[in-house]
């Protein structure tokens, strides 16, 4: 047998042998252990970051790329004129669409095109619901058109037609109701200036021209308003004169009123 390092056939052969642990000095073993711990500590933050990124990627994929959190319900509230089905159809949200991908602003814009809608708030209700809270326009007057009545809001928007006149709303007799119609704006300006006592007595506001506004009161009395300027003052004067006798009260010049 040839000892390690001896020559056989003119060539030197080497063998690797595992040294017994006692062959390694204790100081070297401690150094090697500290070095391993340092390597582990140095690698730990990177491993943590990698795990977090992998988790974030997985969650993002589940939320945005799968139907796990897909739309299963479109919940509608706040409607009286519109039906919930009309709102859902106009919202255009497809079942199964990833909830996180639904364009809430787009829903609100589409629903804003519906005439009865004043404004809309759309939100996500996890895990699978789109909530749509609709605020419909509030009528402040009705405009007769043939045998039907058009509801008008405070901005002059004609948003709904009904067959019977709603109780408690004054009639606005204007030819072409709309937010850009001068007669409609004048009628609404006068109506919003009225005192509560006078408003209860008004059956209709009639706009024949820019300076020809009249209030028809319940019971047949008439208030000549003139134009829509000084409406607050005219309202105060007319309210004070309600207790006076006379079928025709003229407050078109509130400093000099006439009663007949």
CSV table of C-alpha atoms in Angstrom, one decimal, residues 76 82 143 162 194 205 214 226:
chain,number,residue,atom,x,y,z
A,76,UNK,CA,-79.1,50.4,-5.8
A,82,UNK,CA,-86.2,55.4,-11.5
A,143,UNK,CA,-95.1,73.0,-15.8
A,162,UNK,CA,-96.5,62.8,-14.6
A,194,UNK,CA,-91.3,83.8,-1.3
A,205,UNK,CA,-96.5,81.7,-11.2
A,214,UNK,CA,-97.8,87.4,-11.9
A,226,UNK,CA,-93.4,92.8,-12.6
